[in-house]
CSV table of C-alpha atoms and ligand atoms in Angstrom, one decimal:
chain,number,residue,atom,x,y,z
B,482,MET,CA,101.0,101.3,112.2
B,483,GLU,CA,101.6,104.2,114.7
B,484,ARG,CA,98.1,105.4,115.2
B,485,HIS,CA,98.1,107.8,118.2
B,486,GLY,CA,98.5,111.3,117.6
B,487,ILE,CA,98.7,114.9,119.7
B,488,PRO,CA,95.5,114.0,122.0
B,489,PRO,CA,92.1,115.7,121.7
B,490,THR,CA,92.4,118.2,124.5
B,491,GLU,CA,95.8,119.2,123.7
B,492,LYS,CA,95.1,120.3,119.7
B,493,MET,CA,91.9,121.7,120.2
B,494,ARG,CA,90.5,124.7,122.5
B,495,GLY,CA,86.4,124.1,120.8
B,496,LEU,CA,84.2,125.3,118.1
B,497,LYS,CA,84.4,129.0,117.9
B,498,CYS,CA,81.9,130.9,116.2
B,499,ARG,CA,83.5,133.0,113.0
B,500,GLU,CA,80.8,135.9,113.2
B,501,CYS,CA,81.5,136.5,117.4
B,502,GLY,CA,84.0,134.1,118.2
B,503,THR,CA,82.0,133.5,120.8
B,504,MET,CA,83.6,129.6,122.2
B,505,TYR,CA,81.2,126.1,122.6
B,506,PRO,CA,82.2,123.1,123.3
B,507,LEU,CA,83.8,119.9,120.9
B,508,GLU,CA,79.9,118.9,120.1
B,509,PRO,CA,77.6,118.6,117.3
B,510,MET,CA,76.8,121.4,115.9
B,511,ASN,CA,77.5,124.0,113.7
B,512,VAL,CA,76.0,127.7,113.9
B,513,CYS,CA,76.3,130.0,116.9
B,514,SER,CA,73.2,130.4,118.8
B,515,LEU,CA,74.2,134.7,119.9
B,516,CYS,CA,74.6,135.3,116.1
B,517,PHE,CA,73.8,131.9,113.6
B,518,GLY,CA,77.7,132.5,112.6
B,519,PRO,CA,78.9,129.5,111.3
B,520,LEU,CA,81.4,127.5,114.6
B,521,GLU,CA,84.5,126.7,112.7
B,522,VAL,CA,87.4,124.3,115.2
B,523,ASP,CA,90.0,126.5,117.3
B,524,TYR,CA,93.1,125.0,117.1
B,525,ASP,CA,95.9,125.5,120.3
B,526,TYR,CA,98.2,126.6,117.4
B,527,GLU,CA,100.5,127.4,120.2
B,528,ALA,CA,100.6,123.9,121.7
B,529,LEU,CA,100.7,122.4,117.5
B,530,ARG,CA,104.0,124.4,117.3
B,531,GLY,CA,106.9,122.3,116.8
B,532,ARG,CA,105.0,119.3,117.6
B,533,VAL,CA,103.4,118.8,113.9
B,534,THR,CA,106.6,118.9,111.5
B,535,ARG,CA,107.4,117.9,107.6
B,536,GLN,CA,109.2,114.9,110.0
B,537,SER,CA,106.6,113.8,112.2
B,538,ILE,CA,103.9,114.7,108.6
B,539,ALA,CA,106.4,112.6,106.8
B,540,ALA,CA,106.6,109.8,109.1
B,541,GLY,CA,102.6,109.0,109.3
B,542,PRO,CA,100.3,106.4,107.0
B,543,LYS,CA,100.8,107.5,102.9
B,544,ASN,CA,96.9,109.2,103.2
B,545,LEU,CA,95.3,111.8,104.5
B,546,TRP,CA,95.3,110.6,108.0
B,547,ARG,CA,99.5,112.0,108.1
B,548,TYR,CA,97.9,114.7,108.4
B,549,ARG,CA,95.1,113.9,111.6
B,550,ASP,CA,97.2,116.3,114.0
B,551,LEU,CA,96.1,119.4,112.7
B,552,LEU,CA,91.7,117.6,112.0
B,553,PRO,CA,89.5,118.0,114.4
B,554,ILE,CA,90.0,114.2,116.0
B,555,GLY,CA,90.7,111.5,118.1
B,556,GLU,CA,92.2,108.6,117.6
B,557,VAL,CA,92.6,107.2,113.8
B,558,THR,CA,90.3,104.3,113.8
B,559,ASP,CA,90.0,103.5,109.9
B,560,PRO,CA,93.8,104.0,109.0
B,561,ASP,CA,93.4,101.9,105.4
B,562,PHE,CA,90.9,102.6,103.2
B,563,GLY,CA,93.2,104.7,101.1
B,564,VAL,CA,91.7,107.8,101.5
B,565,GLY,CA,93.8,111.2,100.5
B,566,PHE,CA,97.8,111.3,99.9
B,567,THR,CA,96.2,111.1,95.6
B,568,PRO,CA,99.0,111.5,93.4
B,569,LEU,CA,100.8,114.9,92.3
B,570,PHE,CA,101.9,115.1,88.4
B,571,LYS,CA,103.6,118.4,86.1
B,572,ALA,CA,101.4,118.2,83.1
B,573,HIS,CA,103.6,118.2,80.7
B,574,ARG,CA,101.4,118.2,77.5
B,575,LEU,CA,98.5,120.5,79.0
B,576,GLY,CA,101.1,122.3,80.4
B,577,GLU,CA,102.3,122.9,76.6
B,578,ARG,CA,98.9,123.9,75.2
B,579,LEU,CA,98.4,126.3,77.3
B,580,GLY,CA,101.6,127.8,77.6
B,581,LEU,CA,102.5,127.2,81.7
B,582,SER,CA,106.2,125.1,82.5
B,583,ASN,CA,105.1,124.9,86.0
B,584,LEU,CA,101.7,122.9,85.7
B,585,TYR,CA,100.5,120.9,88.2
B,586,ILE,CA,97.5,118.6,88.5
B,587,LYS,CA,96.3,117.2,91.9
B,588,ASN,CA,94.1,113.8,91.0
B,589,ASP,CA,91.8,113.5,93.3
B,590,THR,CA,89.8,110.9,90.7
B,591,ALA,CA,92.0,108.8,92.6
B,592,ASN,CA,89.6,108.6,96.0
B,593,PRO,CA,88.0,105.5,97.1
B,594,THR,CA,85.2,107.0,96.0
B,595,TRP,CA,86.7,109.2,92.7
B,596,SER,CA,86.2,112.4,94.2
B,597,PHE,CA,87.8,114.8,97.0
B,598,LYS,CA,84.6,113.9,98.8
B,599,ASP,CA,86.2,110.9,100.4
B,600,ARG,CA,88.6,113.3,102.6
B,601,VAL,CA,85.7,115.1,104.6
B,602,VAL,CA,83.4,111.7,104.9
B,603,SER,CA,86.1,110.6,106.7
B,604,VAL,CA,86.6,113.9,108.8
B,605,ALA,CA,83.3,113.6,109.4
B,606,VAL,CA,83.0,109.6,110.1
B,607,ALA,CA,84.8,109.6,112.4
B,608,LYS,CA,83.4,112.5,114.5
B,609,ALA,CA,80.0,110.6,114.5
B,610,ILE,CA,81.6,107.7,115.6
B,611,GLU,CA,83.2,109.3,118.2
B,612,PHE,CA,80.4,111.2,119.4
B,613,GLY,CA,78.7,107.7,119.5
B,614,PHE,CA,75.8,108.7,116.4
B,615,ASP,CA,74.7,105.1,114.6
B,616,THR,CA,72.7,106.7,111.9
B,617,VAL,CA,74.6,109.1,108.7
B,618,ALA,CA,72.8,111.5,106.8
B,619,CYS,CA,73.8,113.9,104.1
B,620,ALA,CA,72.6,116.6,101.7
B,621,SER,CA,74.4,116.0,98.4
B,622,THR,CA,74.8,117.0,94.4
B,623,GLY,CA,76.4,113.5,94.0
B,624,ASN,CA,79.8,112.6,95.2
B,625,LEU,CA,78.7,113.1,99.1
B,626,GLY,CA,76.2,110.6,98.6
B,627,ASN,CA,78.7,108.9,97.5
B,628,ALA,CA,81.2,108.4,100.4
B,629,VAL,CA,79.3,108.6,102.6
B,630,ALA,CA,76.7,105.2,102.2
B,631,ALA,CA,81.0,104.4,101.2
B,632,GLN,CA,82.4,104.4,104.5
B,633,ALA,CA,79.2,104.2,106.3
B,634,ALA,CA,79.0,100.8,105.2
B,635,ARG,CA,82.4,100.3,105.9
B,636,ARG,CA,81.8,100.9,109.5
B,637,GLY,CA,78.4,99.3,109.9
B,638,LEU,CA,76.7,102.3,110.1
B,639,LYS,CA,72.9,103.4,109.0
B,640,CYS,CA,73.0,106.1,106.7
B,641,PHE,CA,69.8,108.1,104.3
B,642,ILE,CA,71.2,110.4,101.5
B,643,PHE,CA,69.2,113.3,100.7
B,644,MET,CA,70.0,114.4,96.6
B,645,PRO,CA,67.7,115.9,94.1
B,646,ALA,CA,66.2,113.5,92.0
B,647,ASP,CA,67.7,114.5,88.6
B,648,LEU,CA,71.3,113.8,89.4
B,649,GLU,CA,73.5,111.6,86.5
B,650,LEU,CA,72.8,107.8,86.9
B,651,PRO,CA,76.2,107.3,88.1
B,652,LYS,CA,76.0,109.0,91.0
B,653,ILE,CA,72.5,107.6,91.8
B,654,VAL,CA,73.8,103.9,91.2
B,655,GLY,CA,77.3,104.9,92.8
B,656,THR,CA,76.1,105.5,96.4
B,657,LEU,CA,72.7,103.7,96.1
B,658,ILE,CA,74.9,99.9,95.2
B,659,PHE,CA,76.2,100.7,98.9
B,660,ARG,CA,72.9,100.3,100.1
B,661,PRO,CA,71.9,103.4,102.3
B,662,THR,CA,68.1,105.0,102.1
B,663,LEU,CA,68.3,107.4,98.8
B,664,VAL,CA,65.9,110.1,99.6
B,665,ALA,CA,65.6,111.5,95.9
B,666,VAL,CA,64.0,114.6,96.4
B,667,LYS,CA,62.0,117.0,93.9
B,668,GLY,CA,63.8,120.4,93.6
B,669,ASN,CA,67.2,121.3,92.9
B,670,TYR,CA,69.8,120.8,96.4
B,671,ASP,CA,69.3,123.8,97.7
B,672,ALA,CA,65.2,122.6,98.3
B,673,VAL,CA,67.3,119.3,99.4
B,674,ASN,CA,69.7,121.2,101.7
B,675,ARG,CA,66.8,123.0,103.4
B,676,LEU,CA,64.2,119.9,104.1
B,677,CYS,CA,67.6,118.6,105.5
B,678,ALA,CA,67.9,121.1,107.8
B,679,GLU,CA,64.4,120.2,108.9
B,680,VAL,CA,65.2,116.8,109.1
B,681,SER,CA,68.3,116.7,111.4
B,682,ALA,CA,66.0,119.0,114.2
B,683,THR,CA,64.5,116.5,114.4
B,684,MET,CA,66.2,113.2,113.9
B,685,ASN,CA,69.5,112.4,116.6
B,686,TRP,CA,71.7,111.0,113.3
B,687,GLY,CA,75.4,112.9,112.4
B,688,PHE,CA,74.4,114.8,109.3
B,689,VAL,CA,78.1,115.5,108.1
B,690,ASN,CA,77.4,119.0,106.0
B,691,ILE,CA,75.1,120.1,109.2
B,692,ASN,CA,76.2,119.2,112.3
B,693,LEU,CA,79.1,118.2,111.8
B,694,ARG,CA,79.8,120.5,109.0
B,695,SER,CA,82.3,122.5,110.9
B,696,TYR,CA,84.5,118.6,111.0
B,697,TYR,CA,83.6,117.5,108.0
B,698,SER,CA,84.9,120.7,106.4
B,699,GLU,CA,88.5,120.6,107.9
B,700,GLY,CA,88.9,117.3,105.9
B,701,SER,CA,89.7,119.0,102.7
B,702,LYS,CA,92.5,121.2,104.4
B,703,THR,CA,94.1,117.9,103.8
B,704,LEU,CA,94.3,119.2,100.1
B,705,GLY,CA,96.2,122.1,100.6
B,706,PHE,CA,98.7,120.4,102.4
B,707,GLU,CA,99.6,117.4,100.2
B,708,VAL,CA,100.3,119.7,97.9
B,709,VAL,CA,103.1,121.6,99.1
B,710,GLU,CA,104.3,118.5,100.8
B,711,GLN,CA,104.2,117.2,97.4
B,712,LEU,CA,105.7,119.7,95.8
B,713,GLY,CA,109.1,119.6,98.5
B,714,TRP,CA,107.5,122.1,100.5
B,715,ARG,CA,107.1,124.9,98.3
B,716,VAL,CA,104.3,126.8,97.9
B,717,PRO,CA,103.0,127.2,94.4
B,718,ASP,CA,102.0,130.8,92.8
B,719,HIS,CA,98.4,130.1,92.0
B,720,ILE,CA,96.4,126.9,93.1
B,721,ILE,CA,93.3,127.1,91.5
B,722,VAL,CA,89.9,125.5,93.4
B,723,PRO,CA,86.4,124.8,92.2
B,724,MET,CA,83.5,126.2,94.4
B,725,ALA,CA,80.4,124.8,95.5
B,726,SER,CA,79.5,125.8,98.8
B,727,GLY,CA,83.1,127.0,99.2
B,728,SER,CA,84.3,125.2,101.6
B,729,LEU,CA,86.8,123.3,99.7
B,730,LEU,CA,88.4,126.7,98.8
B,731,THR,CA,88.3,128.7,102.3
B,732,LYS,CA,90.1,125.5,104.0
B,733,VAL,CA,92.2,124.8,101.4
B,734,TRP,CA,93.7,129.0,102.1
B,735,LYS,CA,93.2,127.6,106.0
B,736,SER,CA,95.7,125.1,105.1
B,737,LEU,CA,98.3,127.1,103.9
B,738,LYS,CA,97.3,129.6,106.4
B,739,GLU,CA,98.6,127.2,109.3
B,740,MET,CA,101.7,126.0,108.0
B,741,GLU,CA,103.0,129.1,107.7
B,742,ARG,CA,101.9,129.6,111.3
B,743,LEU,CA,103.3,126.1,112.4
B,744,GLY,CA,106.1,127.3,110.8
B,745,LEU,CA,106.1,124.4,108.1
B,746,ILE,CA,106.4,127.0,105.3
B,747,GLY,CA,107.6,130.5,105.4
B,748,GLU,CA,105.8,133.3,103.8
B,749,VAL,CA,102.5,132.2,102.0
B,750,PRO,CA,102.7,133.7,98.1
B,751,THR,CA,99.6,131.4,96.9
B,752,LYS,CA,97.2,132.9,95.2
B,753,VAL,CA,93.9,131.1,95.2
B,754,HIS,CA,91.5,131.5,92.5
B,755,GLY,CA,87.7,130.1,92.7
B,756,ALA,CA,86.2,128.2,90.4
B,757,GLN,CA,82.7,127.9,89.0
B,758,ALA,CA,80.4,127.4,86.2
B,759,ALA,CA,78.5,130.6,84.5
B,760,GLY,CA,74.6,128.7,84.6
B,761,CYS,CA,75.3,128.8,89.0
B,762,SER,CA,78.0,131.8,89.8
B,763,PRO,CA,76.9,133.4,93.1
B,764,ILE,CA,80.4,133.6,94.7
B,765,VAL,CA,82.0,134.7,91.4
B,766,THR,CA,79.3,137.4,91.3
B,767,ALA,CA,80.1,138.8,94.6
B,768,PHE,CA,83.7,138.6,94.7
B,769,LYS,CA,83.5,140.4,91.7
B,770,GLU,CA,81.1,143.1,92.8
B,771,LYS,CA,82.9,143.1,96.4
B,772,ALA,CA,79.7,142.7,98.0
B,773,GLU,CA,79.8,141.8,101.3
B,774,PHE,CA,77.3,139.0,101.1
B,775,VAL,CA,76.5,136.5,98.5
B,776,ARG,CA,73.1,136.9,96.5
B,777,PRO,CA,71.1,133.5,96.2
B,778,VAL,CA,70.9,131.6,92.2
B,779,LYS,CA,68.6,129.7,90.6
B,780,PRO,CA,71.6,127.1,89.3
B,781,ASN,CA,71.0,125.7,85.6
B,782,THR,CA,74.6,124.4,84.1
B,783,ILE,CA,76.0,120.9,83.3
B,784,VAL,CA,77.7,121.1,87.1
B,785,LYS,CA,75.4,119.6,88.8
B,786,SER,CA,77.9,118.7,91.2
B,787,LEU,CA,79.1,122.0,91.8
B,788,ALA,CA,75.0,123.6,91.3
B,789,ILE,CA,74.1,124.8,94.4
B,790,GLY,CA,72.5,128.6,94.4
B,791,ASN,CA,72.9,129.6,98.0
B,792,PRO,CA,76.1,128.3,98.8
B,793,ALA,CA,77.3,128.3,102.5
B,794,ASP,CA,80.1,129.3,102.4
B,795,GLY,CA,79.8,131.6,99.8
B,796,ILE,CA,81.4,134.7,101.5
B,797,TYR,CA,84.4,132.5,103.9
B,798,ALA,CA,85.0,131.5,100.1
B,799,VAL,CA,85.1,135.5,98.5
B,800,ARG,CA,86.8,136.6,102.2
B,801,ALA,CA,89.6,133.8,101.3
B,802,ILE,CA,90.3,134.4,97.7
B,803,ARG,CA,90.7,138.3,98.5
B,804,GLU,CA,93.1,138.1,101.6
B,805,SER,CA,95.5,135.5,99.1
B,806,GLY,CA,95.4,138.1,96.1
B,807,GLY,CA,93.2,135.9,94.1
B,808,LEU,CA,90.3,136.5,92.1
B,809,ALA,CA,87.5,133.9,91.2
B,810,GLU,CA,85.5,133.4,87.7
B,811,ALA,CA,82.6,131.6,86.1
B,812,VAL,CA,83.3,129.5,82.4
B,813,THR,CA,80.5,128.7,80.0
B,814,ASP,CA,78.9,125.3,80.0
B,815,GLU,CA,81.0,124.9,76.3
B,816,GLU,CA,84.2,125.4,78.2
B,817,VAL,CA,83.7,123.1,80.9
B,818,VAL,CA,83.3,120.4,77.8
B,819,ASP,CA,86.2,122.0,76.5
B,820,GLY,CA,87.8,121.9,79.4
B,821,ILE,CA,87.5,118.2,80.0
B,822,LYS,CA,88.2,117.1,76.9
B,823,THR,CA,91.0,118.6,76.3
B,824,LEU,CA,92.7,117.1,79.5
B,825,ALA,CA,91.9,114.4,78.8
B,826,GLU,CA,93.6,114.4,75.2
B,827,THR,CA,96.2,116.0,76.4
B,828,GLU,CA,97.6,113.8,80.5
B,829,GLY,CA,95.3,111.0,80.0
B,830,LEU,CA,93.6,111.9,83.3
B,831,PHE,CA,89.2,112.0,82.5
B,832,THR,CA,87.3,114.4,84.7
B,833,GLU,CA,83.5,115.1,86.1
B,834,THR,CA,82.4,118.7,84.9
B,835,ALA,CA,84.4,120.5,88.1
B,836,GLY,CA,87.4,120.0,87.4
B,837,GLY,CA,86.3,120.7,83.0
B,838,VAL,CA,85.2,124.4,85.0
B,839,THR,CA,88.9,124.0,86.4
B,840,ILE,CA,90.4,123.6,83.6
B,841,ALA,CA,88.9,126.2,81.7
B,842,THR,CA,89.4,128.8,84.3
B,843,VAL,CA,93.3,127.8,84.4
B,844,LYS,CA,93.3,128.7,80.3
B,845,LYS,CA,91.4,132.0,81.5
B,846,LEU,CA,93.5,133.5,84.2
B,847,VAL,CA,96.0,132.5,81.2
B,848,ARG,CA,94.8,134.2,78.8
B,849,GLN,CA,94.7,137.0,81.3
B,850,LYS,CA,97.7,137.1,82.1
B,851,VAL,CA,96.7,137.0,85.9
B,852,ILE,CA,98.9,133.4,85.4
B,853,GLY,CA,102.1,134.1,84.3
B,854,PRO,CA,103.7,131.3,81.9
B,855,ASP,CA,106.6,130.2,84.6
B,856,ASP,CA,104.6,130.7,87.6
B,857,ILE,CA,104.4,127.2,89.8
B,858,VAL,CA,99.8,126.6,88.9
B,859,VAL,CA,98.3,123.6,90.8
B,860,ALA,CA,94.5,122.7,89.7
B,861,LEU,CA,92.8,120.8,91.6
B,862,ILE,CA,90.5,117.5,89.2
B,863,THR,CA,88.4,116.9,92.7
B,864,GLY,CA,86.3,114.5,90.9
B,865,CYS,CA,85.8,111.4,88.4
B,866,GLY,CA,84.2,112.0,84.3
B,867,PHE,CA,82.8,108.2,84.6
B,868,LYS,CA,80.4,109.9,87.2
B,869,THR,CA,79.3,112.6,84.2
B,870,GLN,CA,79.8,111.1,80.6
B,871,GLU,CA,76.7,112.3,79.8
B,872,VAL,CA,78.1,115.8,79.4
B,873,LEU,CA,80.2,114.1,76.4
B,874,THR,CA,77.4,112.9,74.1
B,875,ASP,CA,77.2,113.5,71.0
B,876,ARG,CA,80.5,115.7,71.9
B,877,LEU,CA,83.1,113.3,71.0
B,878,GLU,CA,84.2,111.2,68.0
B,879,GLU,CA,82.1,108.3,66.5
B,880,PRO,CA,83.9,105.4,66.6
B,881,MET,CA,85.3,103.4,63.8
B,882,ILE,CA,82.8,100.3,63.2
B,883,VAL,CA,84.0,97.7,61.1
B,884,GLU,CA,82.8,94.2,59.8
B,885,PRO,CA,85.7,92.4,61.5
B,886,ARG,CA,88.0,92.1,57.9
B,887,LEU,CA,91.2,93.0,57.0
B,888,THR,CA,89.6,95.1,54.1
B,889,ALA,CA,86.9,96.4,56.1
B,890,PHE,CA,89.3,98.0,59.2
B,891,GLN,CA,91.6,99.3,56.1
B,892,GLU,CA,89.0,100.9,53.6
B,893,GLN,CA,87.5,102.4,56.7
B,894,LEU,CA,91.1,103.7,57.8
B,895,ALA,CA,91.5,105.2,54.7
B,896,LEU,CA,88.6,107.8,55.4
B,897,ARG,CA,89.3,109.1,58.5
B,898,VAL,CA,92.1,112.0,60.0
B,899,ILE,CA,94.5,110.2,62.8
B,900,SER,CA,95.1,113.3,64.7
C,1645,PLP,C1,83.6,117.5,92.6
C,1645,PLP,C2,83.4,118.8,93.0
C,1645,PLP,N1,84.3,119.2,92.5
C,1645,PLP,C3,83.8,121.0,93.9
C,1645,PLP,C4,84.0,120.9,95.1
C,1645,PLP,C5,82.8,122.0,95.4
C,1645,PLP,O1,82.5,121.7,97.6
C,1645,PLP,P1,83.0,123.2,98.4
C,1645,PLP,O2,80.9,122.9,98.6
C,1645,PLP,O3,83.4,122.8,99.3
C,1645,PLP,O4,82.6,124.2,97.2
C,1645,PLP,C6,82.0,119.6,94.9
C,1645,PLP,C7,80.8,119.8,96.0
C,1645,PLP,O5,79.5,119.1,96.0
C,1645,PLP,C8,82.3,118.5,94.2
C,1645,PLP,O6,81.1,117.7,93.6
C,1646,ZN,ZN1,78.1,134.0,116.6
């Protein structure tokens, strides 16, 4: 397999402060020392133009590394783990139910630890190894912890995962199985994150969403690249993105603008819509209030994966939504469960609560006529329902319990309405 892409020195100029533009070297750091703004990888698009083409991408492997020239890494050192290039499929039955003729589902539950976080972690762990860290760590609402622990195991790195202590059991087991040190913090994600910022300053670790954040977050661009490539290089009219820190949405928008800039696609018409649970919707509130900053909230929702009350990239998500002409919407926990069930019943896909937020938001935007019946719509399903089964307790039809006799089955069947 071809592993060599464009060398880092030719494609990246350094890290650049998003606020004041100060440049920094490509090191494990994420905050500007002058203004405390976040740092972002600065690519040399002139150097990339003409070298990154539809053909060069198509020649790459069928995983996220096909976009390696637009990622902040040197050589691809773990090409076969199977992250990315997840299915994009047309949702005929869900589309029919919602009155949409061109609805597509991007199924990112098909990643190794069943969420899109495998993408960001692939880039972060590659970077941690490049920087020579022997330990990786993260603050997580669940999915990130699963992904970091898995890839640390695979790469033989020591690993510390910090999570709120009250997370769903499958997210805890799905971390512990990889034998990291799991630190269950008695507090919500925002408390976990604050603790991690302090820990990170005292340890020489690769903290994927702290000192490696500028690199890690770039991995989310691959979702946007894939959607467009899988649509045959067509650009959708709408993409609906669930938001926690707001990073995924910001990077999906960035991916579209990068493709435009490199001439891979024409002008981007896409409206990027942000979705949150009403019980934790600081980004939606900031968008609706046309605010210039995001006011932190205390989360209270069943959607634990999105329960970040003080979102690190919130204001950048607001700006990306505005720039794209999209909207931000919040949906209730009831609507989330309904979204999970609707997707499962119509498309055979079991999403976690974050995907329920996405589907409920699509429904809402259709009702509001923001999305038209023939628009090309892509809904991002970013995590798997087997991790959040507890929200469905008492919300599914009871099984038919029968003695192992045909007559017993027939008696029970007669009592049921089968739809
Ligand atoms: C399943 C799922 N979808 C979406 C998100 C949102 O990601 P971001 O923090 O980049 O906004 C998360 C974050 O944890 C998640 O777990
Ligand atoms: Zn700055």
